[in-house]
JSON list of C-alpha atoms in Angstrom, two decimals:
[
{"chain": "A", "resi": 30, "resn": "UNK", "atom": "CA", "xyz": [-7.56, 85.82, 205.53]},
{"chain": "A", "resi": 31, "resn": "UNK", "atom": "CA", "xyz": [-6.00, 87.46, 208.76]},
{"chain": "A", "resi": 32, "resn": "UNK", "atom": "CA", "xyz": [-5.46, 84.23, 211.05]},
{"chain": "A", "resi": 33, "resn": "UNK", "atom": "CA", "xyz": [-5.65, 85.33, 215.21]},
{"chain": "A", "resi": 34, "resn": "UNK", "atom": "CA", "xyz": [-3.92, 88.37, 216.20]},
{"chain": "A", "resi": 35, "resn": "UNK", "atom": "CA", "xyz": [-2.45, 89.60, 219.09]},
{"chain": "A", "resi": 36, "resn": "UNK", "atom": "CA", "xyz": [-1.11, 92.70, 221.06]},
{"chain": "A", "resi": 37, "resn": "UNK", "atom": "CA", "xyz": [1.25, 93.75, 222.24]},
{"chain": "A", "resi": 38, "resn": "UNK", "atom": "CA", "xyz": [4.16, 91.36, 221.47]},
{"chain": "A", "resi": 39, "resn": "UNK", "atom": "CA", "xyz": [6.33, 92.26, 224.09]},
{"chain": "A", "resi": 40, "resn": "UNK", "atom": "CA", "xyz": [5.96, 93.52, 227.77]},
{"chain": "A", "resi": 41, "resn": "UNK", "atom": "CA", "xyz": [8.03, 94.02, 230.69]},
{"chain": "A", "resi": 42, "resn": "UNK", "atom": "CA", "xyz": [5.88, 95.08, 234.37]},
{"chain": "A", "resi": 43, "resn": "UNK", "atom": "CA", "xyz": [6.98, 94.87, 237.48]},
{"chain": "A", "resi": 44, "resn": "UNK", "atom": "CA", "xyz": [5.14, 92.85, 240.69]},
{"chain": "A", "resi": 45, "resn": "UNK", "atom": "CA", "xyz": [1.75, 94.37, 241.84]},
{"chain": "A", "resi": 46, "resn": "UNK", "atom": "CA", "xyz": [1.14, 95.83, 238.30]},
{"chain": "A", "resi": 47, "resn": "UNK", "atom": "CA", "xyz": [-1.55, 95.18, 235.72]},
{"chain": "A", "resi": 48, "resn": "UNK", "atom": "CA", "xyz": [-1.62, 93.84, 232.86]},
{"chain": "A", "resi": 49, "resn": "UNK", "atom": "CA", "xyz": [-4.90, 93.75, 229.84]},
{"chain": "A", "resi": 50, "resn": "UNK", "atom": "CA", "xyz": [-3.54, 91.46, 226.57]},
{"chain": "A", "resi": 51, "resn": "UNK", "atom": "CA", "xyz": [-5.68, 91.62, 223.40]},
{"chain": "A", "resi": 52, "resn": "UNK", "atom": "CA", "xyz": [-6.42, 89.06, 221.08]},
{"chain": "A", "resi": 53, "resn": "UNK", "atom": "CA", "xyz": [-8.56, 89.32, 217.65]},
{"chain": "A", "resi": 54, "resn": "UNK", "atom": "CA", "xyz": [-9.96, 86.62, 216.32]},
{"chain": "A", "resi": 55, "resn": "UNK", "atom": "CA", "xyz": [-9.70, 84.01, 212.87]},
{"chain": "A", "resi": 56, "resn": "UNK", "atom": "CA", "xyz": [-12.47, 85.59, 210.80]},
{"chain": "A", "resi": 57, "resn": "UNK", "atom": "CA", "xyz": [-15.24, 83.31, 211.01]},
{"chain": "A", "resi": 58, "resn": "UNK", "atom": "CA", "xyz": [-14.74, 82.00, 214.33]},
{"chain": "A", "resi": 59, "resn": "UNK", "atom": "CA", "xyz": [-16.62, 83.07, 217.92]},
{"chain": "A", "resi": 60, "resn": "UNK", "atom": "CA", "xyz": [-14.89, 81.03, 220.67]},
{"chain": "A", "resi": 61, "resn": "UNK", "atom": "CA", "xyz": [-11.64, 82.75, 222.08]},
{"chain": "A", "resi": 62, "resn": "UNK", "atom": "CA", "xyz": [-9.37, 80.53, 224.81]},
{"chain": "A", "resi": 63, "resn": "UNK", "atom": "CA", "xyz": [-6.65, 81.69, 226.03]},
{"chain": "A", "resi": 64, "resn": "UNK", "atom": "CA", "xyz": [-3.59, 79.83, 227.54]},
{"chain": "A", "resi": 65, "resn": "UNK", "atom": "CA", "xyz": [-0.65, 80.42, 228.94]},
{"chain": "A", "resi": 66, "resn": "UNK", "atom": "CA", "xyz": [3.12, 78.95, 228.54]},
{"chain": "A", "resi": 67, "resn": "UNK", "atom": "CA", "xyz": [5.73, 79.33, 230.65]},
{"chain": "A", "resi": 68, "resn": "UNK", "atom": "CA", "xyz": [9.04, 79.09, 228.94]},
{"chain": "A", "resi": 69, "resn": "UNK", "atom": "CA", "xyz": [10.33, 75.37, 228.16]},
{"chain": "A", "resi": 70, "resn": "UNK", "atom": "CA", "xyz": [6.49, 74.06, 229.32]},
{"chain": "A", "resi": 71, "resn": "UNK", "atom": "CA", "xyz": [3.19, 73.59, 227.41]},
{"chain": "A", "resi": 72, "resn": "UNK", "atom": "CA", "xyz": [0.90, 75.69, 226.92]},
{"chain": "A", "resi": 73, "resn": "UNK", "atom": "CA", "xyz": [-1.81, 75.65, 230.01]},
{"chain": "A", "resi": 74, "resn": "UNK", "atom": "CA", "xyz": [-5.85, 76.50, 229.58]},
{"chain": "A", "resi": 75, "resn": "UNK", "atom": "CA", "xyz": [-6.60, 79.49, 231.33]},
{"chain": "A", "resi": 76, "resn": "UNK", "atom": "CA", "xyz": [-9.99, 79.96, 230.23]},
{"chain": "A", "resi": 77, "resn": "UNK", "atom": "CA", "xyz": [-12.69, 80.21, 227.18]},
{"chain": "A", "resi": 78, "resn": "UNK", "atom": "CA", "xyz": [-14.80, 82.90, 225.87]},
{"chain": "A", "resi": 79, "resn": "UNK", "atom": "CA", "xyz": [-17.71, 82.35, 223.77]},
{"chain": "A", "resi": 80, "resn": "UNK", "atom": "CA", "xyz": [-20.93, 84.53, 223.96]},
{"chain": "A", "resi": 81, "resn": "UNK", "atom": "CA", "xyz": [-19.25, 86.56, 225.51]},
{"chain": "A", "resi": 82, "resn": "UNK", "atom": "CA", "xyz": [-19.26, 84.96, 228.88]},
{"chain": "A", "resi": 83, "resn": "UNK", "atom": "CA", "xyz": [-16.93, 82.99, 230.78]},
{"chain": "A", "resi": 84, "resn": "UNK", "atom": "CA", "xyz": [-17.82, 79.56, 229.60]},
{"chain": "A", "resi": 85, "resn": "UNK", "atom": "CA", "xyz": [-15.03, 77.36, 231.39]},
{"chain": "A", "resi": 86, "resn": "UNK", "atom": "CA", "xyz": [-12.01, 77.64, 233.28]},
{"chain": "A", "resi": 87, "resn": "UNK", "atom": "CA", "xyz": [-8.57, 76.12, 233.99]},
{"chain": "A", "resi": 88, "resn": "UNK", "atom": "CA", "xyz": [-6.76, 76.03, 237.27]},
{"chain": "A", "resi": 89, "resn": "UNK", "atom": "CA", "xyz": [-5.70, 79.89, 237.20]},
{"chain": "A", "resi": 90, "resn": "UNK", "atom": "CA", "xyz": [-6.74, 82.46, 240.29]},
{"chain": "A", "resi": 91, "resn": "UNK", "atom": "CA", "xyz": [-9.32, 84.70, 239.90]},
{"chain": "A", "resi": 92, "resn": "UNK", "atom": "CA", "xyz": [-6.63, 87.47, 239.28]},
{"chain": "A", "resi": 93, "resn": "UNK", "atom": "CA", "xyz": [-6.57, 86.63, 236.12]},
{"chain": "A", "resi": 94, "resn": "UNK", "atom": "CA", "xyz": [-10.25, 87.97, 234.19]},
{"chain": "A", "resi": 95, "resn": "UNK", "atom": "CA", "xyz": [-11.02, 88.25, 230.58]},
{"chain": "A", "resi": 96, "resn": "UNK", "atom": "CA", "xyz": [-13.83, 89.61, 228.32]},
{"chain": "A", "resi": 97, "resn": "UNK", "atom": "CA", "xyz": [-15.10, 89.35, 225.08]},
{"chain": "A", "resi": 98, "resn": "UNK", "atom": "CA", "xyz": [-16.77, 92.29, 222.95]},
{"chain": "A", "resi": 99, "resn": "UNK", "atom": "CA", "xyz": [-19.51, 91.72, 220.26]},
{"chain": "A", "resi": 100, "resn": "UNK", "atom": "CA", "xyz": [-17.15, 91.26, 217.32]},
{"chain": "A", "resi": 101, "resn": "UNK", "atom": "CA", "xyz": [-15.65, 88.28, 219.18]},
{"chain": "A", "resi": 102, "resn": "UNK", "atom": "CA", "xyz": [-12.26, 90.03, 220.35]},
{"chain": "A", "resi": 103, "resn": "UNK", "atom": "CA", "xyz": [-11.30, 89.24, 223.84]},
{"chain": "A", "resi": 104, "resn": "UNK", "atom": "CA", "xyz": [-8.63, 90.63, 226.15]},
{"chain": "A", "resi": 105, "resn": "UNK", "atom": "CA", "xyz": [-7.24, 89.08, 229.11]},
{"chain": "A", "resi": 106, "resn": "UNK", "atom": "CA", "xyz": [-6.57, 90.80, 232.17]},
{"chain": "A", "resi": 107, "resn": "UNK", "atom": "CA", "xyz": [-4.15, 90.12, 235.10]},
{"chain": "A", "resi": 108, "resn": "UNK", "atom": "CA", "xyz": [-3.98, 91.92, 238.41]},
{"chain": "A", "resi": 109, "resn": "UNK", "atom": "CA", "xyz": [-1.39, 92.26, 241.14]},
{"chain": "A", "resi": 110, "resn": "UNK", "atom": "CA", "xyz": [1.02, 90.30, 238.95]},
{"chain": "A", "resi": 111, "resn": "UNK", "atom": "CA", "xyz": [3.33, 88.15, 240.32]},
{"chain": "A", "resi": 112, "resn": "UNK", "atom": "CA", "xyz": [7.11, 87.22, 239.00]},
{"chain": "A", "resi": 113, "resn": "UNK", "atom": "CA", "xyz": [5.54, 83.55, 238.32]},
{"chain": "A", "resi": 114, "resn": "UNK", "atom": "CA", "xyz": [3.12, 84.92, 235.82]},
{"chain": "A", "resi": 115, "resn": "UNK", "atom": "CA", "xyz": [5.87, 85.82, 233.45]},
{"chain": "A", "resi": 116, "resn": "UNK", "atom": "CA", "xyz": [5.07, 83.80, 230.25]},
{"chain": "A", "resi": 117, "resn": "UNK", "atom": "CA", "xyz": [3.83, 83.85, 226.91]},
{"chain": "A", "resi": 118, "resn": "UNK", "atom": "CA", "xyz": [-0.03, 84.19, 226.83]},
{"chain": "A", "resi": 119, "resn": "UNK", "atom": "CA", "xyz": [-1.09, 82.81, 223.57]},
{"chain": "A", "resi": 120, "resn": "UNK", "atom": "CA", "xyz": [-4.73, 83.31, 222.28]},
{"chain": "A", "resi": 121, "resn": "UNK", "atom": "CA", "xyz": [-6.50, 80.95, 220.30]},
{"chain": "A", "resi": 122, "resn": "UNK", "atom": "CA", "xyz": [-9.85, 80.84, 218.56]},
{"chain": "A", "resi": 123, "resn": "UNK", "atom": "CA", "xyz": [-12.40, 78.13, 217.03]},
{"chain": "A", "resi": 124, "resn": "UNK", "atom": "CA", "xyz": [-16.08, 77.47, 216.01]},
{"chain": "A", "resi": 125, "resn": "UNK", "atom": "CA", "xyz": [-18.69, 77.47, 218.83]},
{"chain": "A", "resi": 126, "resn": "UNK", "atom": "CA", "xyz": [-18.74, 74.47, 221.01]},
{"chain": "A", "resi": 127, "resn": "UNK", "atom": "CA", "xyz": [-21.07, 71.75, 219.09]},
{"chain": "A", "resi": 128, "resn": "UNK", "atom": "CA", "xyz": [-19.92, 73.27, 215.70]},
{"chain": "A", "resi": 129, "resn": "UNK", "atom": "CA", "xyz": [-18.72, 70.49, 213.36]},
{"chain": "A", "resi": 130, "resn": "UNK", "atom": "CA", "xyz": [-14.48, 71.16, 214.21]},
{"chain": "A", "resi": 131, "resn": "UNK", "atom": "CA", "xyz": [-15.40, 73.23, 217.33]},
{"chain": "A", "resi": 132, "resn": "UNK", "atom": "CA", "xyz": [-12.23, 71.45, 219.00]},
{"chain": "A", "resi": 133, "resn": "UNK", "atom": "CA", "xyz": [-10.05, 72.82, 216.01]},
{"chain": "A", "resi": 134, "resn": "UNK", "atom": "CA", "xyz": [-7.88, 75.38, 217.55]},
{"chain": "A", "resi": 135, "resn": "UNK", "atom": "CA", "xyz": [-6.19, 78.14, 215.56]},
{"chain": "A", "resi": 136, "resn": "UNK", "atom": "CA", "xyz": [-3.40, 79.93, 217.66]},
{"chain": "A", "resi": 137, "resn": "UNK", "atom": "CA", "xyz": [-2.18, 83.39, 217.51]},
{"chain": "A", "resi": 138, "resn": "UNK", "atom": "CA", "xyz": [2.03, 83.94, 218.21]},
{"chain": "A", "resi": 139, "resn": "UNK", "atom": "CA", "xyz": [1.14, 85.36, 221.69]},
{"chain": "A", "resi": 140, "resn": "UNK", "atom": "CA", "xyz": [1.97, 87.93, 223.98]},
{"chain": "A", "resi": 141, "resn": "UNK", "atom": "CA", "xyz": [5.37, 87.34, 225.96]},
{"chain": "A", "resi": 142, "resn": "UNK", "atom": "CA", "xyz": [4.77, 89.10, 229.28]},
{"chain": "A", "resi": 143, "resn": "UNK", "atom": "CA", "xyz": [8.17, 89.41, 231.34]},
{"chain": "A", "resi": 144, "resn": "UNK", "atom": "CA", "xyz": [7.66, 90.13, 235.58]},
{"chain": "A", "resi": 145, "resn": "UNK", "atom": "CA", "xyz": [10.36, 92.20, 236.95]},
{"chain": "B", "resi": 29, "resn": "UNK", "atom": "CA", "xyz": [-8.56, 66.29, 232.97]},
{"chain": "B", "resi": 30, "resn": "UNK", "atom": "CA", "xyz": [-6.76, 63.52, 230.57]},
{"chain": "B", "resi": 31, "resn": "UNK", "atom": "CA", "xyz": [-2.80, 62.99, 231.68]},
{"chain": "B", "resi": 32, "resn": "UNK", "atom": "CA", "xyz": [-0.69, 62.83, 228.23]},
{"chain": "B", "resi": 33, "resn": "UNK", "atom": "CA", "xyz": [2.69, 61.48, 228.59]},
{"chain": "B", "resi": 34, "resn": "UNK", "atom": "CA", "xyz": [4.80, 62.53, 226.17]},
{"chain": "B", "resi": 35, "resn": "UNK", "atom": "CA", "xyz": [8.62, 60.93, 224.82]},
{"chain": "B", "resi": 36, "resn": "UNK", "atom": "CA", "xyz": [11.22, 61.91, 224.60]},
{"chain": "B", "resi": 37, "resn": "UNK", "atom": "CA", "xyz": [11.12, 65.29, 225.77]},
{"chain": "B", "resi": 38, "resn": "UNK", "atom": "CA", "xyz": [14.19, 66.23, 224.17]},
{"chain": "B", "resi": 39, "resn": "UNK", "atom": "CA", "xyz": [16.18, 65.17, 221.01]},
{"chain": "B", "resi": 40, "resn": "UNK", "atom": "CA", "xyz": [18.34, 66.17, 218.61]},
{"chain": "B", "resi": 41, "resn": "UNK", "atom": "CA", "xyz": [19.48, 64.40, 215.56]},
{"chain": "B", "resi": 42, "resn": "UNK", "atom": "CA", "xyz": [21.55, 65.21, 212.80]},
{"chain": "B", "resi": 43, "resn": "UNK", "atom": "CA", "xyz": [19.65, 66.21, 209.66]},
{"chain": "B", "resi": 44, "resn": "UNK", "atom": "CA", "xyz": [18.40, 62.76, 207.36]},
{"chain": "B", "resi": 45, "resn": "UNK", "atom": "CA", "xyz": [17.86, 61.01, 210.28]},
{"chain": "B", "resi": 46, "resn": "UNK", "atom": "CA", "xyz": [14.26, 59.49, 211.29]},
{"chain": "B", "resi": 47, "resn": "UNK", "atom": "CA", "xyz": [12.40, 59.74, 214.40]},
{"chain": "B", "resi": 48, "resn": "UNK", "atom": "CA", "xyz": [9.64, 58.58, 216.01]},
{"chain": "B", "resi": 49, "resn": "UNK", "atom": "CA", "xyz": [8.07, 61.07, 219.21]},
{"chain": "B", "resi": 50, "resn": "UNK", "atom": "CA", "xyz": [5.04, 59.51, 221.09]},
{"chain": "B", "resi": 51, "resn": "UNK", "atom": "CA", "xyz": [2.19, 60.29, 223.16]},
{"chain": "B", "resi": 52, "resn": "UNK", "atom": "CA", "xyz": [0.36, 58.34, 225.49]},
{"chain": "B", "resi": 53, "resn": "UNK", "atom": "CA", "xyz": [-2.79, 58.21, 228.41]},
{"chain": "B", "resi": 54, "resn": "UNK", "atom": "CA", "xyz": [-4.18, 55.94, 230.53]},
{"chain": "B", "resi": 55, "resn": "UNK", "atom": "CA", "xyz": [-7.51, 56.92, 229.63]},
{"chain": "B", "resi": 56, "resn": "UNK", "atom": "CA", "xyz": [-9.22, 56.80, 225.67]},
{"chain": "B", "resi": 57, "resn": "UNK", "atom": "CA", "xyz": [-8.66, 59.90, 223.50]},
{"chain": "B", "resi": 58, "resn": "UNK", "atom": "CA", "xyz": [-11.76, 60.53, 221.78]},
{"chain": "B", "resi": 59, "resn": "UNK", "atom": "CA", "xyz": [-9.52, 62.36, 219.78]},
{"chain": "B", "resi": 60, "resn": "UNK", "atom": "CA", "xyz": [-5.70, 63.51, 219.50]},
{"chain": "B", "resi": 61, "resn": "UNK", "atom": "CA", "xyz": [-4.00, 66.38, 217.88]},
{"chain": "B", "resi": 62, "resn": "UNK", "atom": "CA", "xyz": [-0.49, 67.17, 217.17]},
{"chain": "B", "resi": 63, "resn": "UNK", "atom": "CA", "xyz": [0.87, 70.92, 217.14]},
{"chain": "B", "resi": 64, "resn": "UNK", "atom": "CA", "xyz": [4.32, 72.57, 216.03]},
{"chain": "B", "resi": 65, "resn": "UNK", "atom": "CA", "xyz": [5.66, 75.48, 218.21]},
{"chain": "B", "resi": 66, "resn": "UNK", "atom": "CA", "xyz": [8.23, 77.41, 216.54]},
{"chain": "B", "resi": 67, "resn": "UNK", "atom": "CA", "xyz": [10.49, 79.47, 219.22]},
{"chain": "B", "resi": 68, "resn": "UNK", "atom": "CA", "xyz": [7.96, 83.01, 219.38]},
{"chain": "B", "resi": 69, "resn": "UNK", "atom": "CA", "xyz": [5.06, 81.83, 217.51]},
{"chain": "B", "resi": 70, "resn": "UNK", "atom": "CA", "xyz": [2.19, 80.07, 218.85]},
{"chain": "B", "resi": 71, "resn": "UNK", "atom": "CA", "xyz": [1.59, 76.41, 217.91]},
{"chain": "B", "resi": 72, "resn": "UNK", "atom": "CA", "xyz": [-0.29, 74.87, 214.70]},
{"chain": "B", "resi": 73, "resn": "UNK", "atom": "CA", "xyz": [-2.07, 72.29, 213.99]},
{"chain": "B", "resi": 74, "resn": "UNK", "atom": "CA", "xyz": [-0.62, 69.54, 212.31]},
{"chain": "B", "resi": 75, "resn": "UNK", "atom": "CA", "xyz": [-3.28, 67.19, 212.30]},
{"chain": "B", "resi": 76, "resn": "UNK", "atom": "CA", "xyz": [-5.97, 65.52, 214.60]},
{"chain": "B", "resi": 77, "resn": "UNK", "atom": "CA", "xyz": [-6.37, 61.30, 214.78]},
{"chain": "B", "resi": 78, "resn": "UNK", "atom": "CA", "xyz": [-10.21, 60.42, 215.39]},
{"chain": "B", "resi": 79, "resn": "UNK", "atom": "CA", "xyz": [-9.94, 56.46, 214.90]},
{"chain": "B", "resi": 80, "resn": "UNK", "atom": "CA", "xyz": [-8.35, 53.95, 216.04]},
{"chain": "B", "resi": 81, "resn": "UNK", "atom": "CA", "xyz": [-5.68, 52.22, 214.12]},
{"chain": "B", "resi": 82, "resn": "UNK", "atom": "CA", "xyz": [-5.48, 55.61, 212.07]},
{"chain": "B", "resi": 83, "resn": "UNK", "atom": "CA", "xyz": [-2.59, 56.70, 209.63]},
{"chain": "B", "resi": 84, "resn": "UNK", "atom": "CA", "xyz": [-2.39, 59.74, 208.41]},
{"chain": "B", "resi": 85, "resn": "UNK", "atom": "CA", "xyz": [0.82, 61.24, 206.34]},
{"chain": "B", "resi": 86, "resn": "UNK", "atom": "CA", "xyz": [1.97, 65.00, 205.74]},
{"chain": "B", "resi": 87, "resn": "UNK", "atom": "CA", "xyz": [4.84, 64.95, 203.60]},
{"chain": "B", "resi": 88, "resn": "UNK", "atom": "CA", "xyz": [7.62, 63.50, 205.52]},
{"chain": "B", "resi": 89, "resn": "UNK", "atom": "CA", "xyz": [5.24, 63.18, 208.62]},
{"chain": "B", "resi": 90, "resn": "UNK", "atom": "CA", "xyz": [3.47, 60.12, 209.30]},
{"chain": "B", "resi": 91, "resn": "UNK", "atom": "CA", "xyz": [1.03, 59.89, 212.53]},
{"chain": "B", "resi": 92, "resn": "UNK", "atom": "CA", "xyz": [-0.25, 57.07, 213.86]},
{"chain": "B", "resi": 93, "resn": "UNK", "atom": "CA", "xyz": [-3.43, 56.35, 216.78]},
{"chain": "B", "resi": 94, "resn": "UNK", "atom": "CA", "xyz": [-3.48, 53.49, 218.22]},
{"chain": "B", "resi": 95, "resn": "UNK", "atom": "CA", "xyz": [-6.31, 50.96, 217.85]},
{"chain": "B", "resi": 96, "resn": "UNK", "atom": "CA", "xyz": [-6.99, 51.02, 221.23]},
{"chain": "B", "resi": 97, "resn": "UNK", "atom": "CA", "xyz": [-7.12, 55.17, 220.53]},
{"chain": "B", "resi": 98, "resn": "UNK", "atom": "CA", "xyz": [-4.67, 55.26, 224.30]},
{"chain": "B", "resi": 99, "resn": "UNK", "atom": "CA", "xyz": [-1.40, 56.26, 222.20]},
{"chain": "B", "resi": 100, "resn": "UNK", "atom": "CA", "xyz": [0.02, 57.93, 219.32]},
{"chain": "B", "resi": 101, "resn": "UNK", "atom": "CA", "xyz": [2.71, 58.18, 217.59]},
{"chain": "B", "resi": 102, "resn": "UNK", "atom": "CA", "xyz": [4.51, 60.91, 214.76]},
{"chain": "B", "resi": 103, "resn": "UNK", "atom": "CA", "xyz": [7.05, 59.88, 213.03]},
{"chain": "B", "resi": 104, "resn": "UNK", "atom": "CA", "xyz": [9.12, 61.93, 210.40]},
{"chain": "B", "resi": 105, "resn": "UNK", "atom": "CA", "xyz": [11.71, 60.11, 207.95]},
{"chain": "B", "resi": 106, "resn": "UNK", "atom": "CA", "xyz": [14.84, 61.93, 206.48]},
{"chain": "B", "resi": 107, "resn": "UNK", "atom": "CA", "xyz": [14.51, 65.01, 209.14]},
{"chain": "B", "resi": 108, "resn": "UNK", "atom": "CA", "xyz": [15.46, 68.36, 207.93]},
{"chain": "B", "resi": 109, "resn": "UNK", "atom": "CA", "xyz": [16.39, 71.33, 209.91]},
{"chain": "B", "resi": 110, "resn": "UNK", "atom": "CA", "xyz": [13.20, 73.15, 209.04]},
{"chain": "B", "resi": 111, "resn": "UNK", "atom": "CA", "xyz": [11.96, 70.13, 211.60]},
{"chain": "B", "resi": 112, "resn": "UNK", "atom": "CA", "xyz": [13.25, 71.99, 214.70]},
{"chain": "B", "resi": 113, "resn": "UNK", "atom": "CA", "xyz": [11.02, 72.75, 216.85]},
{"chain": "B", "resi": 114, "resn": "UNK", "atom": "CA", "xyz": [8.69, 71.87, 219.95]},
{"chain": "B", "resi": 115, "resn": "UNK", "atom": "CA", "xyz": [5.87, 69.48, 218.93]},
{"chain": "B", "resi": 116, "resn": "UNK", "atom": "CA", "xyz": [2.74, 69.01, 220.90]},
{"chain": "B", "resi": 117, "resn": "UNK", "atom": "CA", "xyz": [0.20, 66.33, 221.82]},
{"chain": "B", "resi": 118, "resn": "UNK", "atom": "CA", "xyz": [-2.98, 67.87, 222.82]},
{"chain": "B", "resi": 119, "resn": "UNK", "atom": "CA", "xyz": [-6.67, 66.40, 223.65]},
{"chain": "B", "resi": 120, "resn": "UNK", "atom": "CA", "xyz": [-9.87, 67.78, 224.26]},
{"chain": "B", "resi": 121, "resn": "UNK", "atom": "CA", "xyz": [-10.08, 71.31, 222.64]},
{"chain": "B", "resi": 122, "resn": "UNK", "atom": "CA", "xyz": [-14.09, 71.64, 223.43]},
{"chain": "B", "resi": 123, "resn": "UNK", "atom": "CA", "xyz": [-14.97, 74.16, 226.59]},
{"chain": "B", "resi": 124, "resn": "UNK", "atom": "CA", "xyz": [-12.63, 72.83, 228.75]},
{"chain": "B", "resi": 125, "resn": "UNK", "atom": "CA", "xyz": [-9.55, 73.83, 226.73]},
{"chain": "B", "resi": 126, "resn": "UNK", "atom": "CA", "xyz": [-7.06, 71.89, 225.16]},
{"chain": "B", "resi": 127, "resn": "UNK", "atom": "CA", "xyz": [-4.64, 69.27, 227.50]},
{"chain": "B", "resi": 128, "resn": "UNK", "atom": "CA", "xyz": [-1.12, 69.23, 225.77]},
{"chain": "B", "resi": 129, "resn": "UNK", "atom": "CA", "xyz": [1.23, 66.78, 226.95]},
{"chain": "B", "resi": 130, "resn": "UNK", "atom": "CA", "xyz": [4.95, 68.03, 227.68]},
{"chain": "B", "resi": 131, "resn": "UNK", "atom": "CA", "xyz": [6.16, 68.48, 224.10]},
{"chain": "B", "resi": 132, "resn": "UNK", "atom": "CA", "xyz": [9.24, 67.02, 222.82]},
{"chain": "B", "resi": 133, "resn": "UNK", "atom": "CA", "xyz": [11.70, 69.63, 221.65]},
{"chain": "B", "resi": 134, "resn": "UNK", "atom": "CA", "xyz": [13.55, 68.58, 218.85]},
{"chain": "B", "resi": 135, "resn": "UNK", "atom": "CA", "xyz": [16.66, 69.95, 217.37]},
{"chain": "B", "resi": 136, "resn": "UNK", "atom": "CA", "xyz": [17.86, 68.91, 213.71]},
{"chain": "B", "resi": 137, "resn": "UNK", "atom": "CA", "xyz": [21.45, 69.36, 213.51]},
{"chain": "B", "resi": 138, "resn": "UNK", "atom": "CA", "xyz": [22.48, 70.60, 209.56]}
]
């Protein structure tokens, strides 16, 4: 049973760039967050994905967007990218909100973005 | 969103040793989680405290939430290198994301 997976590992862009991450899903589970983690901090909510809507967010600008597609796979995108947003971007999935473990988070090993 | 204060922030101990790494809020958890971040991976779940006055064991792990369900505590006897790593308090978890405290990054020395 694949747990969450994401791509690409590794990226280096420079400042004004763009950047779309993509994260697949635990099988069974609908609801995709995604945080971010700068290094030697903890992991902060960026936002949640369920229905594919936007269904909360965390203190992030709106140059960061995301989506999800029917099969529950999301990507997150950031524009005009600034040296700050260099971190690791970890996806994580669960069961819908109100689902019996709903707040049971499974994480994927993230996406390590590097700013130039 | 729920403040978790997390302590220490660092240690390191040499392997055999015991520890004890808490988490605490001014405000009721309704419920807790702990997490393990190895360096490049993202974190999992260790276990999640619903109510109060809660122990729960894993192995060498024992977690604690206190009756008051305000603080927690994980404790691991006879540490082992395998140990190392960054572990995670976290709350909430529903549609407004999970709130980790700082982590404590521990380092067992062989």
């Amino acid at each position: 049973d694949a747990g969450v997976t994401q791509s690409p590992t590794h990226l280096i862009k420079t400042r004004g760039q763009q950047v779309t991450l993509r994260c697949s899903p635990k099988s069974g589970h609908d609801t995709v967050s995604w945080y971010q983690q700068a290094l030697g901090q903890e992991p902060q909510f960026i936002f949640q994905y369920y229905e594919e809507e936007e269904r909360q967010r965390g203190n992030f600008p709106d140059r960061f967007s995301g989506h999800q597609f029917p099969n529950y796979s999301s990507e997150l995108n950031v524009n005009a990218l600034l040296l700050g947003d260099s971190a690791l971007y970890l996806c994580a999935s669960s069961l819908r909100i109100g689902a019996a473990g709903a707040n049971v988070l499974t994480f994927g090993a993230g996406s390590r973005l590097t700013v130039l | 969103t729920q403040l978790l204060e997390q302590s220490p922030q660092f240690l390191s101990i040499q392997e055999g040793e015991n520890l004890t790494v808490y988490c605490n809020s001014s405000s009721v958890f309704s419920s807790l989680q702990w997490y393990r971040q190895e360096p490049g991976e993202g974190p999992v779940l260790l276990v999640t405290v619903v109510t109060g006055g809660e122990v729960k064991k894993l192995k060498r792990l024992t977690f604690q939430f206190g009756d008051a369900r305000k603080d927690s505590s994980l404790h691991i006897t006879a540490a082992q290198p395998g140990d190392t790593g960054l572990y995670l308090c976290g709350t909430g978890g529903g549609a407004d994301g999970l709130t980790f405290g700082k982590g404590t990054h521990l380092i067992i020395q062989p």
